[in-house]
């Protein structure tokens, strides 16, 4: 059960106290589990965890990636998730790709704003380079115990470029060796519904027909490890579902799940 679910359960404890002592044991068990999760998730970085198979693996932060069409609500949900985890005392950072603050990021930004033209392959490689320039920092942060919430990652790279007609394997190739996310959450919305949400901006790609192709590309990229959340639910309901899957993933990473690289088999 996730920390979030436990917190929710515990908020009902006073109402169930009348069933004492039958539920008392359950209540004590839940309470001690919650306390231990609270402690566990506020761990000191780089502590070695000894696994049952005698291998040892470092406790670390989780790499959480949010993906979806433009206007699916990713950016708002990343912000809300960051705020929640931060307020709970976790070491967490909110990242996004493209990172428009770097030199490469500025070239990407100018391309997206239609201020410059680039060959489809060239811009694809720039998006990838923009992730590569952050790879070592990303690894450092994760190993030091910081959880990263990342708004778009390699899947956006492949989904948007292959939607233009580029070969999907060619699109994946420059991403090989980047860190694999511990969790990919796909905020699912139809292209038509997304287009109704306050309209698109002026950026390249923010057009219904193109977004339909992107949705198809995402579908072929998805695997069973992705968590798909219905992005048409209320903001609060999406947030609640997101917290649950994220907290579960953070526990797994805290227990010493090894870092891996794209693309996993
Ligand atoms: N995009 C984003 C790509 O085409 N390739 C990538 O690798 C990434 C990370 O940039 N329409 C596209 C998707 C978006 C656009 O992103 C800008 P955002 O999250 O809307 O600022
Ligand atoms: Mg956008």
mmCIF file of C-alpha atoms and ligand atoms in Angstrom:
data_model
loop_
_atom_site.group_PDB
_atom_site.id
_atom_site.type_symbol
_atom_site.label_atom_id
_atom_site.label_comp_id
_atom_site.label_asym_id
_atom_site.label_seq_id
_atom_site.Cartn_x
_atom_site.Cartn_y
_atom_site.Cartn_z
ATOM 1 C CA UNK A 1 0.000 0.000 0.000
ATOM 2 C CA UNK A 2 1.375 3.411 -0.853
ATOM 3 C CA UNK A 3 2.293 6.077 1.658
ATOM 4 C CA UNK A 4 -0.481 8.232 0.221
ATOM 5 C CA UNK A 5 -3.037 5.438 0.605
ATOM 6 C CA UNK A 6 -1.870 4.849 4.162
ATOM 7 C CA UNK A 7 -2.173 8.509 4.998
ATOM 8 C CA UNK A 8 -5.690 8.440 3.623
ATOM 9 C CA UNK A 9 -6.515 5.295 5.594
ATOM 10 C CA UNK A 10 -5.143 6.758 8.796
ATOM 11 C CA UNK A 11 -7.273 9.852 8.467
ATOM 12 C CA UNK A 12 -10.278 7.553 9.046
ATOM 13 C CA UNK A 13 -8.869 5.937 12.177
ATOM 14 C CA UNK A 14 -10.904 7.933 14.748
ATOM 15 C CA UNK A 15 -14.142 6.824 13.048
ATOM 16 C CA UNK A 16 -13.180 3.153 13.328
ATOM 17 C CA UNK A 17 -11.893 3.299 16.910
ATOM 18 C CA UNK A 18 -15.279 2.003 18.157
ATOM 19 C CA UNK A 19 -14.397 -1.383 16.657
ATOM 20 C CA UNK A 20 -11.536 -1.642 19.175
ATOM 21 C CA UNK A 21 -10.022 -4.098 19.997
ATOM 22 C CA UNK A 22 -10.777 -6.136 16.821
ATOM 23 C CA UNK A 23 -9.242 -3.493 14.563
ATOM 24 C CA UNK A 24 -6.670 -2.291 17.034
ATOM 25 C CA UNK A 25 -3.991 -4.693 15.748
ATOM 26 C CA UNK A 26 -4.608 -3.555 12.153
ATOM 27 C CA UNK A 27 -4.470 0.069 13.230
ATOM 28 C CA UNK A 28 -1.143 -0.433 15.032
ATOM 29 C CA UNK A 29 0.279 -2.283 12.016
ATOM 30 C CA UNK A 30 -0.813 0.473 9.637
ATOM 31 C CA UNK A 31 0.559 3.149 11.908
ATOM 32 C CA UNK A 32 3.965 1.535 12.265
ATOM 33 C CA UNK A 33 4.139 0.864 8.501
ATOM 34 C CA UNK A 34 3.298 4.471 7.752
ATOM 35 C CA UNK A 35 5.936 5.700 10.206
ATOM 36 C CA UNK A 36 8.518 3.413 8.697
ATOM 37 C CA UNK A 37 7.643 4.584 5.164
ATOM 38 C CA UNK A 38 7.894 8.194 6.281
ATOM 39 C CA UNK A 39 11.301 7.472 7.728
ATOM 40 C CA UNK A 40 12.385 5.368 4.783
ATOM 41 C CA UNK A 41 11.473 7.940 2.200
ATOM 42 C CA UNK A 42 13.320 10.663 4.052
ATOM 43 C CA UNK A 43 16.439 8.579 3.937
ATOM 44 C CA UNK A 44 20.033 9.654 4.080
ATOM 45 C CA UNK A 45 21.428 9.323 0.543
ATOM 46 C CA UNK A 46 23.834 6.643 -0.623
ATOM 47 C CA UNK A 47 23.077 4.241 2.207
ATOM 48 C CA UNK A 48 23.847 0.701 1.125
ATOM 49 C CA UNK A 49 20.953 -1.722 1.210
ATOM 50 C CA UNK A 50 21.886 -5.407 1.347
ATOM 51 C CA UNK A 51 19.672 -7.419 -0.939
ATOM 52 C CA UNK A 52 18.554 -10.991 -0.282
ATOM 53 C CA UNK A 53 20.651 -12.263 -3.172
ATOM 54 C CA UNK A 54 23.722 -10.896 -1.393
ATOM 55 C CA UNK A 55 24.225 -8.148 -3.955
ATOM 56 C CA UNK A 56 24.204 -4.675 -2.477
ATOM 57 C CA UNK A 57 22.555 -1.732 -4.086
ATOM 58 C CA UNK A 58 22.347 1.937 -3.188
ATOM 59 C CA UNK A 59 19.236 3.614 -1.982
ATOM 60 C CA UNK A 60 18.374 6.379 -4.432
ATOM 61 C CA UNK A 61 15.798 8.817 -5.740
ATOM 62 C CA UNK A 62 13.305 7.842 -8.441
ATOM 63 C CA UNK A 63 13.251 8.994 -12.057
ATOM 64 C CA UNK A 64 9.611 9.744 -12.763
ATOM 65 C CA UNK A 65 8.598 10.769 -16.285
ATOM 66 C CA UNK A 66 5.294 12.314 -17.308
ATOM 67 C CA UNK A 67 4.280 11.988 -20.931
ATOM 68 C CA UNK A 68 1.293 12.904 -23.060
ATOM 69 C CA UNK A 69 -0.066 15.090 -25.810
ATOM 70 C CA UNK A 70 0.196 18.866 -25.629
ATOM 71 C CA UNK A 71 -2.513 20.205 -23.272
ATOM 72 C CA UNK A 72 -2.936 16.892 -21.424
ATOM 73 C CA UNK A 73 -2.157 18.596 -18.081
ATOM 74 C CA UNK A 74 1.355 17.253 -17.564
ATOM 75 C CA UNK A 75 2.911 20.528 -16.567
ATOM 76 C CA UNK A 76 0.220 21.359 -13.974
ATOM 77 C CA UNK A 77 0.394 17.845 -12.550
ATOM 78 C CA UNK A 78 4.215 17.936 -12.352
ATOM 79 C CA UNK A 79 3.942 21.164 -10.380
ATOM 80 C CA UNK A 80 1.332 19.788 -7.989
ATOM 81 C CA UNK A 81 3.256 16.564 -7.462
ATOM 82 C CA UNK A 82 6.462 18.469 -6.808
ATOM 83 C CA UNK A 83 4.729 20.679 -4.232
ATOM 84 C CA UNK A 84 3.182 17.697 -2.460
ATOM 85 C CA UNK A 85 6.422 15.703 -2.237
ATOM 86 C CA UNK A 86 8.409 18.751 -1.197
ATOM 87 C CA UNK A 87 5.917 19.577 1.552
ATOM 88 C CA UNK A 88 6.139 15.967 2.751
ATOM 89 C CA UNK A 89 9.864 16.529 3.256
ATOM 90 C CA UNK A 90 11.161 14.465 0.336
ATOM 91 C CA UNK A 91 14.192 15.504 -1.627
ATOM 92 C CA UNK A 92 12.639 16.232 -5.026
ATOM 93 C CA UNK A 93 13.215 18.375 -8.117
ATOM 94 C CA UNK A 94 10.983 19.260 -11.023
ATOM 95 C CA UNK A 95 12.648 19.020 -14.464
ATOM 96 C CA UNK A 96 11.385 19.385 -17.998
ATOM 97 C CA UNK A 97 12.509 18.663 -21.523
ATOM 98 C CA UNK A 98 13.244 20.469 -23.656
ATOM 99 C CA UNK A 99 15.350 22.362 -21.137
ATOM 100 C CA UNK A 100 15.270 25.729 -22.876
ATOM 101 C CA UNK A 101 17.949 27.256 -20.649
ATOM 102 C CA UNK A 102 20.945 25.653 -22.359
ATOM 103 C CA UNK A 103 22.476 26.695 -25.700
ATOM 104 C CA UNK A 104 20.928 23.644 -27.385
ATOM 105 C CA UNK A 105 17.637 24.377 -25.606
ATOM 106 C CA UNK A 106 17.563 27.880 -27.078
ATOM 107 C CA UNK A 107 17.958 26.471 -30.594
ATOM 108 C CA UNK A 108 15.067 24.106 -29.882
ATOM 109 C CA UNK A 109 12.964 26.929 -28.484
ATOM 110 C CA UNK A 110 13.538 29.060 -31.551
ATOM 111 C CA UNK A 111 12.594 26.119 -33.799
ATOM 112 C CA UNK A 112 9.397 25.471 -31.825
ATOM 113 C CA UNK A 113 8.496 29.157 -32.058
ATOM 114 C CA UNK A 114 8.905 28.929 -35.875
ATOM 115 C CA UNK A 115 11.747 31.441 -35.739
ATOM 116 C CA UNK A 116 14.152 28.995 -37.360
ATOM 117 C CA UNK A 117 13.872 26.068 -39.730
ATOM 118 C CA UNK A 118 15.731 22.798 -39.277
ATOM 119 C CA UNK A 119 15.771 19.430 -40.967
ATOM 120 C CA UNK A 120 13.540 16.950 -39.070
ATOM 121 C CA UNK A 121 16.524 14.715 -38.304
ATOM 122 C CA UNK A 122 18.604 17.643 -37.068
ATOM 123 C CA UNK A 123 15.965 18.872 -34.618
ATOM 124 C CA UNK A 124 15.433 15.313 -33.411
ATOM 125 C CA UNK A 125 19.128 15.049 -32.575
ATOM 126 C CA UNK A 126 19.052 18.428 -30.813
ATOM 127 C CA UNK A 127 16.207 17.269 -28.564
ATOM 128 C CA UNK A 128 18.269 14.190 -27.768
ATOM 129 C CA UNK A 129 21.453 16.226 -27.177
ATOM 130 C CA UNK A 130 19.442 18.377 -24.785
ATOM 131 C CA UNK A 131 18.820 15.264 -22.684
ATOM 132 C CA UNK A 132 22.421 14.081 -22.991
ATOM 133 C CA UNK A 133 23.724 17.388 -21.651
ATOM 134 C CA UNK A 134 21.758 16.685 -18.453
ATOM 135 C CA UNK A 135 22.525 12.973 -18.132
ATOM 136 C CA UNK A 136 25.398 13.101 -15.654
ATOM 137 C CA UNK A 137 23.629 15.659 -13.445
ATOM 138 C CA UNK A 138 20.549 13.452 -13.525
ATOM 139 C CA UNK A 139 22.552 10.430 -12.371
ATOM 140 C CA UNK A 140 24.247 12.458 -9.644
ATOM 141 C CA UNK A 141 20.911 13.731 -8.299
ATOM 142 C CA UNK A 142 19.303 10.282 -8.302
ATOM 143 C CA UNK A 143 22.269 8.684 -6.567
ATOM 144 C CA UNK A 144 22.280 11.393 -3.926
ATOM 145 C CA UNK A 145 18.684 10.476 -3.089
ATOM 146 C CA UNK A 146 16.771 13.154 -5.002
ATOM 147 C CA UNK A 147 13.637 12.127 -6.859
ATOM 148 C CA UNK A 148 13.231 13.811 -10.251
ATOM 149 C CA UNK A 149 9.842 14.551 -11.747
ATOM 150 C CA UNK A 150 10.493 15.013 -15.436
ATOM 151 C CA UNK A 151 7.960 16.653 -17.728
ATOM 152 C CA UNK A 152 8.645 14.903 -21.113
ATOM 153 C CA UNK A 153 11.608 12.693 -21.921
ATOM 154 C CA UNK A 154 12.842 10.385 -24.677
ATOM 155 C CA UNK A 155 9.315 9.130 -25.422
ATOM 156 C CA UNK A 156 8.297 12.641 -26.509
ATOM 157 C CA UNK A 157 11.380 12.698 -28.690
ATOM 158 C CA UNK A 158 10.432 9.467 -30.434
ATOM 159 C CA UNK A 159 6.665 10.106 -30.516
ATOM 160 C CA UNK A 160 6.864 13.586 -32.061
ATOM 161 C CA UNK A 161 9.612 12.814 -34.586
ATOM 162 C CA UNK A 162 8.163 9.485 -35.708
ATOM 163 C CA UNK A 163 4.798 11.256 -36.123
ATOM 164 C CA UNK A 164 6.559 13.282 -38.839
ATOM 165 C CA UNK A 165 7.400 10.044 -40.617
ATOM 166 C CA UNK A 166 10.925 9.379 -39.320
ATOM 167 C CA UNK A 167 11.765 5.722 -38.733
ATOM 168 C CA UNK A 168 11.020 4.793 -35.121
ATOM 169 C CA UNK A 169 14.226 2.786 -34.619
ATOM 170 C CA UNK A 170 16.262 5.665 -36.026
ATOM 171 C CA UNK A 171 14.488 7.962 -33.559
ATOM 172 C CA UNK A 172 15.278 5.684 -30.605
ATOM 173 C CA UNK A 173 18.968 5.251 -31.441
ATOM 174 C CA UNK A 174 20.356 8.527 -30.010
ATOM 175 C CA UNK A 175 18.452 7.909 -26.765
ATOM 176 C CA UNK A 176 20.292 4.630 -26.090
ATOM 177 C CA UNK A 177 22.364 4.985 -22.933
ATOM 178 C CA UNK A 178 20.287 7.718 -21.327
ATOM 179 C CA UNK A 179 18.914 6.756 -17.921
ATOM 180 C CA UNK A 180 15.743 4.701 -18.088
ATOM 181 C CA UNK A 181 12.850 6.112 -16.075
ATOM 182 C CA UNK A 182 11.690 4.142 -13.051
ATOM 183 C CA UNK A 183 8.156 5.121 -13.915
ATOM 184 C CA UNK A 184 6.479 6.514 -17.023
ATOM 185 C CA UNK A 185 3.062 8.006 -16.418
ATOM 186 C CA UNK A 186 1.003 8.680 -19.519
ATOM 187 C CA UNK A 187 -1.720 11.264 -19.068
ATOM 188 C CA UNK A 188 -4.274 9.958 -21.497
ATOM 189 C CA UNK A 189 -6.533 12.320 -23.410
ATOM 190 C CA UNK A 190 -7.894 12.201 -26.938
ATOM 191 C CA UNK A 191 -6.382 14.735 -29.355
ATOM 192 C CA UNK A 192 -9.853 16.252 -29.832
ATOM 193 C CA UNK A 193 -10.424 16.754 -26.081
ATOM 194 C CA UNK A 194 -6.921 18.174 -25.663
ATOM 195 C CA UNK A 195 -7.572 20.663 -28.466
ATOM 196 C CA UNK A 196 -10.713 21.876 -26.677
ATOM 197 C CA UNK A 197 -8.687 22.822 -23.585
ATOM 198 C CA UNK A 198 -8.122 26.508 -23.941
ATOM 199 C CA UNK A 199 -6.750 26.081 -27.454
ATOM 200 C CA UNK A 200 -3.204 25.527 -28.505
ATOM 201 C CA UNK A 201 -0.490 28.156 -28.465
ATOM 202 C CA UNK A 202 1.486 29.206 -31.495
ATOM 203 C CA UNK A 203 4.162 26.556 -31.158
ATOM 204 C CA UNK A 204 4.990 24.115 -33.887
ATOM 205 C CA UNK A 205 3.226 20.728 -33.404
ATOM 206 C CA UNK A 206 0.221 22.247 -31.594
ATOM 207 C CA UNK A 207 -2.262 21.228 -34.292
ATOM 208 C CA UNK A 208 -5.012 18.662 -34.065
ATOM 209 C CA UNK A 209 -4.050 16.611 -37.132
ATOM 210 C CA UNK A 210 -0.442 16.340 -36.023
ATOM 211 C CA UNK A 211 -1.405 15.509 -32.429
ATOM 212 C CA UNK A 212 -3.497 12.605 -33.750
ATOM 213 C CA UNK A 213 -0.348 11.165 -35.295
ATOM 214 C CA UNK A 214 1.589 11.760 -32.063
ATOM 215 C CA UNK A 215 -1.123 9.877 -30.126
ATOM 216 C CA UNK A 216 -0.645 6.915 -32.506
ATOM 217 C CA UNK A 217 3.130 7.010 -31.986
ATOM 218 C CA UNK A 218 2.756 7.055 -28.203
ATOM 219 C CA UNK A 219 0.478 4.034 -28.492
ATOM 220 C CA UNK A 220 3.158 2.041 -30.279
ATOM 221 C CA UNK A 221 5.756 3.077 -27.680
ATOM 222 C CA UNK A 222 3.707 2.192 -24.606
ATOM 223 C CA UNK A 223 4.489 -1.007 -22.763
ATOM 224 C CA UNK A 224 2.887 -2.733 -19.798
ATOM 225 C CA UNK A 225 5.144 -0.927 -17.316
ATOM 226 C CA UNK A 226 3.584 2.455 -18.154
ATOM 227 C CA UNK A 227 0.916 3.760 -15.837
ATOM 228 C CA UNK A 228 -1.887 5.305 -17.822
ATOM 229 C CA UNK A 229 -4.062 7.869 -16.061
ATOM 230 C CA UNK A 230 -7.253 9.237 -17.552
ATOM 231 C CA UNK A 231 -6.354 12.907 -17.995
ATOM 232 C CA UNK A 232 -10.009 13.907 -18.403
ATOM 233 C CA UNK A 233 -10.684 13.243 -14.700
ATOM 234 C CA UNK A 234 -10.728 16.230 -12.354
ATOM 235 C CA UNK A 235 -7.343 17.779 -11.529
ATOM 236 C CA UNK A 236 -7.666 16.427 -7.977
ATOM 237 C CA UNK A 237 -8.438 12.868 -9.100
ATOM 238 C CA UNK A 238 -5.542 12.800 -11.547
ATOM 239 C CA UNK A 239 -3.309 14.152 -8.785
ATOM 240 C CA UNK A 240 -4.442 11.460 -6.355
ATOM 241 C CA UNK A 241 -3.784 8.632 -8.827
ATOM 242 C CA UNK A 242 -0.435 10.120 -9.721
ATOM 243 C CA UNK A 243 0.661 10.335 -6.084
ATOM 244 C CA UNK A 244 -0.181 6.682 -5.512
ATOM 245 C CA UNK A 245 1.923 5.329 -8.379
ATOM 246 C CA UNK A 246 4.776 7.739 -7.675
ATOM 247 C CA UNK A 247 5.031 6.899 -3.969
ATOM 248 C CA UNK A 248 5.094 3.173 -4.745
ATOM 249 C CA UNK A 249 7.894 3.753 -7.226
ATOM 250 C CA UNK A 250 9.857 5.883 -4.749
ATOM 251 C CA UNK A 251 9.734 3.053 -2.212
ATOM 252 C CA UNK A 252 11.121 0.585 -4.777
ATOM 253 C CA UNK A 253 13.976 2.925 -5.651
ATOM 254 C CA UNK A 254 14.667 3.584 -2.011
ATOM 255 C CA UNK A 255 15.025 -0.168 -1.498
ATOM 256 C CA UNK A 256 17.882 -0.131 -3.975
ATOM 257 C CA UNK A 257 16.442 -0.831 -7.427
ATOM 258 C CA UNK A 258 19.456 -0.453 -9.735
ATOM 259 C CA UNK A 259 19.553 2.338 -12.290
ATOM 260 C CA UNK A 260 19.170 1.133 -15.866
ATOM 261 C CA UNK A 261 19.498 2.577 -19.341
ATOM 262 C CA UNK A 262 17.308 3.071 -22.366
ATOM 263 C CA UNK A 263 15.956 1.151 -24.033
ATOM 264 C CA UNK A 264 15.206 -1.768 -21.720
ATOM 265 C CA UNK A 265 14.303 -5.093 -23.429
HETATM 266 N N1 LIG B 1 9.108 17.698 -28.082
HETATM 267 C C1 LIG B 1 9.557 17.586 -26.800
HETATM 268 C C2 LIG B 1 9.715 17.002 -29.118
HETATM 269 O O1 LIG B 1 9.298 17.117 -30.267
HETATM 270 N N2 LIG B 1 10.769 16.203 -28.838
HETATM 271 C C3 LIG B 1 11.262 16.053 -27.576
HETATM 272 O O2 LIG B 1 12.232 15.310 -27.377
HETATM 273 C C4 LIG B 1 10.632 16.779 -26.517
HETATM 274 C C5 LIG B 1 11.147 16.647 -25.128
HETATM 275 O O3 LIG B 1 8.399 19.902 -27.873
HETATM 276 N N3 LIG B 1 5.084 19.971 -28.426
HETATM 277 C C6 LIG B 1 8.017 18.631 -28.361
HETATM 278 C C7 LIG B 1 6.728 18.323 -27.688
HETATM 279 C C8 LIG B 1 6.091 19.675 -27.439
HETATM 280 C C9 LIG B 1 7.236 20.663 -27.565
HETATM 281 O O4 LIG B 1 7.315 20.793 -25.184
HETATM 282 C C10 LIG B 1 7.508 21.496 -26.358
HETATM 283 P P1 LIG B 1 6.365 21.420 -24.036
HETATM 284 O O5 LIG B 1 6.300 20.336 -22.985
HETATM 285 O O6 LIG B 1 5.023 21.678 -24.659
HETATM 286 O O7 LIG B 1 7.047 22.670 -23.576
HETATM 287 MG MG1 LIG B 2 3.278 22.176 -25.210
#
